[in-house]
XYZ file of N, CA and C in Angstrom:
552
model
N 131.942 129.248 136.565
C 131.463 128.816 135.848
C 132.664 127.516 135.240
N 132.521 126.089 135.302
C 133.751 125.245 135.431
C 133.447 125.651 133.060
N 135.636 125.580 133.348
C 136.571 126.029 132.005
C 135.275 125.214 131.380
N 135.567 123.281 131.850
C 135.041 122.786 131.260
C 133.919 122.940 130.133
N 132.388 123.632 131.198
C 131.861 123.804 130.460
C 131.383 125.387 129.901
N 131.724 125.147 129.925
C 132.361 126.848 129.161
C 133.058 126.691 127.428
N 133.452 125.771 127.257
C 134.450 124.695 126.573
C 133.337 124.768 125.473
N 133.031 123.276 126.048
C 131.190 122.079 125.270
C 130.296 123.670 125.029
N 130.155 124.272 125.410
C 129.115 125.259 125.422
C 129.330 126.847 124.447
N 130.258 126.618 123.955
C 131.464 128.143 123.301
C 132.103 126.603 121.822
N 131.823 125.361 122.109
C 132.383 124.273 120.996
C 130.629 124.488 120.419
N 129.928 123.825 120.971
C 128.162 124.091 120.610
C 127.750 124.816 119.706
N 128.106 126.612 120.018
C 127.097 127.549 119.761
C 128.456 127.512 118.302
N 129.602 127.734 118.747
C 130.401 127.644 117.227
C 130.013 126.567 116.070
N 129.327 125.685 116.519
C 129.409 124.046 115.998
C 127.714 124.839 114.639
N 127.192 125.277 116.113
C 125.770 125.493 115.377
C 125.872 126.816 114.716
N 127.018 127.572 114.623
C 126.762 128.986 114.312
C 127.863 128.814 112.244
N 128.270 127.859 112.023
C 129.027 126.873 110.880
C 128.320 126.007 110.232
N 127.080 125.062 110.749
C 126.150 124.362 110.282
C 124.496 126.120 109.363
N 124.044 126.787 110.397
C 123.904 128.717 109.752
C 124.527 128.404 108.649
N 125.633 128.609 108.216
C 126.155 129.888 106.997
C 125.731 128.442 106.156
N 125.379 126.691 106.588
C 125.542 125.766 105.692
C 123.625 125.662 104.996
N 122.960 125.699 105.877
C 121.829 125.271 105.054
C 120.784 125.657 106.693
N 119.765 126.587 106.780
C 118.947 127.171 107.169
C 118.751 125.868 107.932
N 118.103 127.330 109.307
C 117.557 126.209 110.446
C 116.398 125.896 110.842
N 115.788 125.699 110.254
C 114.906 124.622 110.638
C 115.163 123.237 109.803
N 116.375 123.289 108.870
C 116.909 121.641 108.224
C 117.893 121.058 109.451
N 118.799 122.091 110.184
C 119.103 122.073 111.464
C 118.666 120.891 112.596
N 119.578 119.859 112.470
C 119.205 119.052 113.613
C 120.038 118.728 115.295
N 119.963 118.371 115.830
C 120.775 118.173 117.547
C 121.893 117.134 116.783
N 121.046 115.791 115.814
C 121.662 114.959 115.604
C 123.353 115.776 114.644
N 122.324 116.731 113.490
C 124.165 117.208 112.802
C 125.183 118.262 113.729
N 124.519 119.462 114.828
C 125.249 119.813 115.568
C 125.596 119.005 116.650
N 125.911 118.057 117.187
C 126.506 116.919 117.915
C 127.480 116.265 117.389
N 126.877 115.795 115.899
C 128.240 115.201 114.481
C 129.108 116.265 114.465
N 128.698 117.423 114.153
C 129.983 118.024 114.216
C 130.817 118.208 114.745
N 129.780 118.211 116.528
C 131.110 118.793 117.121
C 131.790 117.944 118.132
N 131.542 116.899 116.979
C 131.851 115.003 118.120
C 131.640 115.380 118.958
N 130.896 115.542 119.344
C 130.151 115.077 120.856
C 128.937 114.216 120.587
N 128.506 114.677 122.016
C 127.023 112.513 122.063
C 126.225 114.228 121.869
N 125.276 113.416 121.568
C 123.851 114.119 121.728
C 123.065 114.476 122.780
N 123.129 113.399 123.320
C 122.858 114.436 125.277
C 123.500 115.563 125.785
N 125.042 115.484 125.340
C 125.730 115.867 125.813
C 125.079 118.056 125.199
N 124.784 117.798 123.849
C 124.091 119.077 123.430
C 122.436 119.306 124.441
N 122.069 118.406 124.737
C 120.829 118.187 125.685
C 120.414 118.834 127.432
N 121.857 118.637 127.389
C 122.660 119.148 129.023
C 123.082 120.738 129.106
N 123.082 121.026 127.968
C 123.423 121.777 128.528
C 121.963 123.117 126.849
N 121.326 122.939 126.990
C 120.308 123.549 126.054
C 119.417 122.580 125.212
N 117.690 123.127 125.960
C 116.425 122.561 125.403
C 116.606 121.965 124.595
N 116.789 122.751 122.967
C 116.542 122.182 121.682
C 117.693 123.025 121.059
N 117.116 123.318 119.952
C 117.370 124.273 118.437
C 116.787 125.699 118.901
N 115.388 125.924 119.381
C 115.382 127.134 119.223
C 116.500 127.841 120.980
N 116.198 127.246 121.582
C 117.109 128.000 122.649
C 118.637 127.836 122.364
N 118.730 126.898 122.044
C 120.363 126.974 121.448
C 120.736 128.600 120.579
N 120.182 128.764 120.278
C 119.442 129.808 119.426
C 119.043 131.024 119.409
N 118.386 131.062 120.993
C 118.097 132.177 121.379
C 118.960 132.926 122.269
N 120.052 131.779 123.074
C 121.550 131.998 123.452
C 122.277 132.111 123.212
N 122.121 132.066 121.718
C 123.477 132.326 121.055
C 122.732 133.889 119.950
N 121.601 134.237 119.810
C 121.181 135.623 119.588
C 121.178 135.988 120.529
N 121.256 136.171 122.128
C 120.973 136.837 123.460
C 123.156 137.143 123.689
N 124.090 135.993 123.595
C 125.031 136.097 123.350
C 126.299 137.226 122.758
N 125.541 137.259 122.033
C 125.977 138.652 120.097
C 125.623 140.022 120.617
N 123.837 139.435 121.186
C 124.024 141.574 121.206
C 124.387 142.076 122.639
N 124.984 141.016 123.553
C 125.684 141.262 124.845
C 127.348 141.365 124.470
N 127.240 140.863 123.249
C 128.568 141.121 123.100
C 128.955 142.754 121.771
N 128.569 143.041 121.645
C 127.533 143.781 120.530
C 127.763 145.628 121.906
N 127.075 144.871 122.423
C 126.838 145.735 123.763
C 127.807 146.294 124.392
N 128.056 145.224 125.125
C 129.632 145.519 126.064
C 130.462 145.919 125.164
N 130.760 146.258 123.677
C 132.296 146.281 123.120
C 130.938 148.567 123.226
N 130.584 148.570 123.206
C 129.578 149.699 122.900
C 129.503 150.519 123.871
N 129.397 149.866 124.710
C 129.395 150.301 126.418
C 130.768 150.480 127.094
N 131.777 149.955 126.209
C 133.910 150.687 126.635
C 133.534 151.408 125.586
N 132.979 151.748 124.992
C 133.813 152.517 123.722
C 133.601 153.361 123.578
N 132.344 154.133 124.232
C 131.725 154.810 123.575
C 130.579 155.663 125.480
N 129.809 156.605 125.835
C 129.170 157.171 125.932
C 127.096 156.867 126.162
N 126.630 157.028 126.654
C 125.053 157.118 125.318
C 125.031 158.548 124.700
N 125.899 158.695 124.015
C 125.380 159.321 123.846
C 125.798 159.190 122.205
N 124.930 160.224 120.985
C 124.986 159.866 119.614
C 125.955 161.292 118.698
N 126.939 160.892 119.089
C 128.054 161.144 118.285
C 128.454 161.121 117.578
N 129.902 160.374 116.931
C 130.538 160.311 115.631
C 131.399 158.532 116.423
N 132.396 158.534 117.834
C 132.812 157.390 117.951
C 131.766 157.362 118.301
N 131.037 157.019 119.333
C 129.568 155.933 119.364
C 129.338 155.060 118.047
N 128.656 155.948 117.040
C 128.204 155.262 116.020
C 129.425 154.222 115.283
N 130.448 154.950 114.735
C 131.836 154.583 114.871
C 131.678 153.205 115.288
N 132.279 153.319 116.633
C 131.988 152.206 117.355
C 131.390 151.243 116.627
N 130.495 150.862 117.200
C 129.133 150.336 116.174
C 129.534 149.742 114.744
N 129.515 150.119 114.024
C 130.018 149.188 112.646
C 131.757 149.388 112.600
N 132.289 149.200 113.237
C 133.367 148.766 113.498
C 133.591 147.860 114.203
N 132.585 147.358 115.121
C 132.519 146.181 115.467
C 131.607 145.169 115.062
N 130.764 145.593 114.133
C 130.057 145.219 113.244
C 130.811 144.349 111.623
N 131.859 145.442 111.097
C 132.311 144.801 110.690
C 134.113 143.942 110.597
N 134.315 143.683 112.320
C 134.943 142.403 113.081
C 134.075 141.732 112.753
N 133.154 141.347 112.892
C 132.410 140.404 113.729
C 130.786 140.297 112.420
N 131.282 140.842 111.089
C 130.752 140.791 109.913
C 129.279 139.604 109.865
N 131.028 137.619 110.087
C 129.612 136.915 108.631
C 128.638 136.756 109.730
N 129.006 136.654 110.946
C 127.621 136.070 112.595
C 126.935 137.001 112.515
N 126.813 138.757 112.528
C 125.964 139.217 112.378
C 124.698 139.248 111.136
N 125.596 138.770 110.496
C 125.352 138.682 108.276
C 124.364 137.648 109.111
N 124.376 136.452 109.400
C 123.930 135.249 109.550
C 123.264 135.539 110.259
N 122.842 136.493 111.751
C 121.348 136.510 113.040
C 119.961 137.908 112.488
N 121.177 138.556 110.981
C 120.265 139.593 110.477
C 119.136 138.770 109.377
N 120.088 137.818 108.381
C 119.204 137.676 106.895
C 118.285 136.279 107.471
N 118.732 135.736 108.134
C 117.973 133.895 108.470
C 116.818 134.713 108.994
N 115.844 134.267 108.121
C 114.025 134.700 108.579
C 113.506 133.695 109.297
N 112.754 134.505 110.013
C 113.029 133.534 111.101
C 113.527 134.769 112.629
N 114.657 134.886 112.768
C 115.376 135.290 113.437
C 115.113 137.057 113.611
N 113.774 136.803 113.902
C 112.979 138.487 114.173
C 113.040 139.276 115.867
N 113.532 137.640 116.328
C 113.709 138.873 117.673
C 115.513 139.260 118.085
N 115.943 138.828 116.816
C 117.415 139.406 117.114
C 117.391 141.101 116.466
N 116.250 141.312 115.823
C 116.985 142.408 115.521
C 115.072 143.436 116.218
N 114.500 142.614 117.004
C 113.985 142.742 118.239
C 113.920 143.398 119.147
N 116.077 142.638 119.514
C 115.880 143.127 120.847
C 117.524 144.652 120.656
N 117.439 144.251 118.966
C 118.813 145.150 118.877
C 117.749 146.775 118.425
N 116.938 146.362 117.836
C 115.863 147.542 118.219
C 115.554 148.263 119.136
N 114.873 147.620 120.290
C 114.737 147.638 122.100
C 116.281 148.696 122.374
N 116.888 148.238 122.444
C 118.204 147.772 122.884
C 118.655 149.899 122.497
N 118.762 150.045 120.981
C 118.994 151.073 119.668
C 118.326 152.087 120.724
N 116.432 151.559 120.204
C 116.050 153.162 121.573
C 115.813 153.053 122.131
N 116.619 152.354 123.474
C 116.606 152.892 124.713
C 117.817 153.969 124.840
N 118.918 154.040 124.567
C 119.974 154.890 123.775
C 119.479 156.294 123.091
N 118.610 155.327 122.159
C 118.706 156.580 121.761
C 117.320 157.973 123.047
N 116.556 156.494 123.557
C 115.478 157.818 124.543
C 116.348 158.374 125.243
N 117.506 158.030 125.882
C 117.836 158.406 127.241
C 118.981 160.156 126.236
N 119.388 159.844 125.315
C 119.614 161.036 124.376
C 118.900 161.996 124.408
N 118.110 162.022 123.471
C 116.457 163.181 123.292
C 116.120 163.281 124.868
N 115.866 162.970 125.860
C 115.892 162.665 126.774
C 117.062 164.662 127.880
N 118.226 163.697 127.194
C 119.371 164.281 128.337
C 118.958 166.203 127.021
N 118.713 165.979 125.610
C 118.748 167.127 124.636
C 117.285 167.796 124.685
N 116.345 166.944 125.287
C 114.710 167.714 124.525
C 113.767 168.660 125.975
N 114.536 168.490 126.713
C 113.641 169.339 127.708
C 113.299 170.767 126.949
N 111.478 170.999 127.403
C 111.196 172.004 126.287
C 111.093 172.191 125.428
N 111.514 170.996 124.116
C 111.388 171.090 123.180
C 110.241 170.813 123.084
N 109.393 171.282 121.524
C 108.886 170.530 120.658
C 108.489 169.141 120.075
N 109.510 168.276 119.510
C 109.781 166.964 118.999
C 108.863 165.924 121.033
N 108.530 165.529 120.209
C 107.498 164.533 120.389
C 108.738 163.508 121.072
N 108.729 162.730 121.652
C 109.807 161.279 122.356
C 110.056 160.480 122.018
N 108.621 160.035 122.667
C 108.749 158.609 121.470
C 108.468 158.473 119.343
N 107.926 159.669 118.841
C 108.034 159.989 117.345
C 109.189 159.412 117.524
N 109.864 160.202 118.025
C 111.348 161.076 117.767
C 112.258 159.542 117.774
N 112.429 158.867 118.613
C 113.132 158.165 118.971
C 112.238 156.337 118.093
N 111.872 156.292 117.761
C 111.398 155.330 116.909
C 111.416 156.110 115.503
N 111.860 157.655 115.291
C 111.949 157.676 113.769
C 113.398 157.482 113.605
N 114.592 157.652 114.583
C 115.843 157.354 114.607
C 116.025 156.642 114.867
N 115.640 155.657 115.394
C 115.580 154.299 115.620
C 115.800 152.644 114.504
N 114.259 153.080 113.860
C 114.163 152.882 112.605
C 115.062 152.888 111.429
N 115.824 154.634 111.757
C 116.350 154.836 110.258
C 117.719 154.539 110.142
N 117.841 154.386 111.972
C 119.998 153.645 112.316
C 119.693 152.139 112.173
N 118.091 151.183 112.626
C 118.435 150.090 111.839
C 118.700 149.429 110.615
N 117.826 150.238 110.116
C 116.892 150.118 108.386
C 118.514 149.657 107.826
N 119.639 151.462 108.398
C 121.122 151.765 107.667
C 121.680 150.337 107.996
N 122.124 149.814 109.409
C 122.571 148.604 109.994
C 122.203 148.061 108.844
N 120.994 147.528 108.727
C 120.881 146.497 108.058
C 121.388 146.024 106.014
N 120.836 147.465 105.859
C 121.398 147.770 104.004
C 122.799 147.684 104.584
N 123.459 148.079 105.033
C 125.809 148.295 104.493
C 125.642 146.373 105.756
N 124.928 145.770 106.595
C 125.551 144.424 106.248
C 125.122 143.245 105.292
N 123.924 143.398 104.904
C 122.919 142.851 103.771
C 123.964 142.679 102.248
N 124.735 143.576 102.124
C 125.021 144.115 101.100
C 126.564 144.328 101.226
N 127.288 143.544 102.386
C 128.182 143.066 102.350
C 129.307 144.959 102.840
N 128.222 145.345 103.197
C 129.333 146.878 103.887
C 129.617 147.316 102.695
N 128.937 148.072 101.983
C 129.349 148.666 100.486
C 130.085 150.349 100.464
N 129.968 151.248 101.704
C 130.691 151.442 101.638
C 131.804 150.787 103.319
N 132.818 151.586 103.195
C 133.429 151.945 104.419
C 132.571 152.057 106.258
N 132.975 152.079 106.952
C 132.696 152.312 108.226
C 133.181 154.201 108.690
N 133.755 154.728 107.882
C 134.413 156.547 107.850
C 132.938 156.984 106.798
N 132.595 156.018 106.444
C 131.628 157.126 105.028
C 130.287 156.392 105.780
N 129.548 155.396 106.282
C 128.602 155.367 106.474
C 128.414 156.718 107.686
N 129.727 156.465 108.738
C 129.519 157.119 110.134
C 128.755 158.941 109.506
N 129.590 158.980 108.817
C 129.664 160.638 107.731
C 128.132 160.760 107.781
N 127.161 159.423 106.996
C 126.340 159.990 106.369
C 125.232 159.943 107.882
N 125.365 158.864 108.723
C 124.913 159.250 109.510
C 124.580 160.433 110.031
N 125.810 160.420 110.508
C 126.144 162.104 111.230
C 125.925 163.096 110.642
N 125.518 163.533 109.399
C 125.208 164.551 108.830
C 123.446 164.070 108.588
N 122.646 163.526 108.067
C 121.614 163.024 108.003
C 120.577 162.995 110.139
N 121.709 163.298 111.126
C 121.062 162.944 112.342
C 121.034 165.089 112.303
N 122.288 165.446 112.467
C 122.983 167.196 111.969
C 121.246 168.112 112.367
N 120.214 167.965 110.612
C 119.356 168.999 111.153
C 118.755 168.315 112.295
N 118.402 167.272 112.623
C 117.182 166.940 114.616
C 117.698 167.041 115.654
N 120.130 167.290 115.451
C 120.654 167.865 116.677
C 120.999 169.207 117.203
N 120.637 170.023 115.532
C 121.308 171.543 115.516
C 119.124 171.261 116.623
N 117.964 171.117 116.077
C 116.482 171.498 116.910
C 116.474 171.311 118.672
N 117.483 170.113 118.589
C 117.405 169.905 119.658
C 117.963 170.781 121.182
N 119.241 171.630 120.141
C 119.832 172.232 120.550
C 119.810 173.761 120.844
N 119.398 174.239 119.491
C 118.914 175.485 120.224
C 117.482 175.782 119.840
N 115.784 175.055 120.667
C 114.616 175.356 120.493
C 114.575 174.804 122.447
């Protein structure tokens, strides 16, 4: 892709994120974005169908960035380094993820995150639970819901504890489960 196209798309997305931090999504217009970015309104439409397309692309981009970070920093396990890596990344990029989690109507972000975490949990359970009494479906959704709940609580409350504390607590809570998987 041409550098100018990448640069323009990034400018539009950054401007959109800035506007999201100031006002509700429904009140943002393409004119607002173009004016703030100091570009023609038609330029925004050259890159995005409308503000909903821009929102979808923004969510996808930040989901992909989180996934790429996690993929580069660990394998598909539910160990301390994997959990800590997720929270370290969220800490570094707190503002954007708080916006994506807090804005009403952005259920798509949460849904995508849920699917991705559930896939990882399913892979881990599949590797460790052969012959186990646990239902993979119930276990996957229980662990995924709990993890997403903790993640949302941590972000929505402006990181009330350190990355190390939240990682240690999650590992403590997962310990009885992982012990059952290994011993059964």
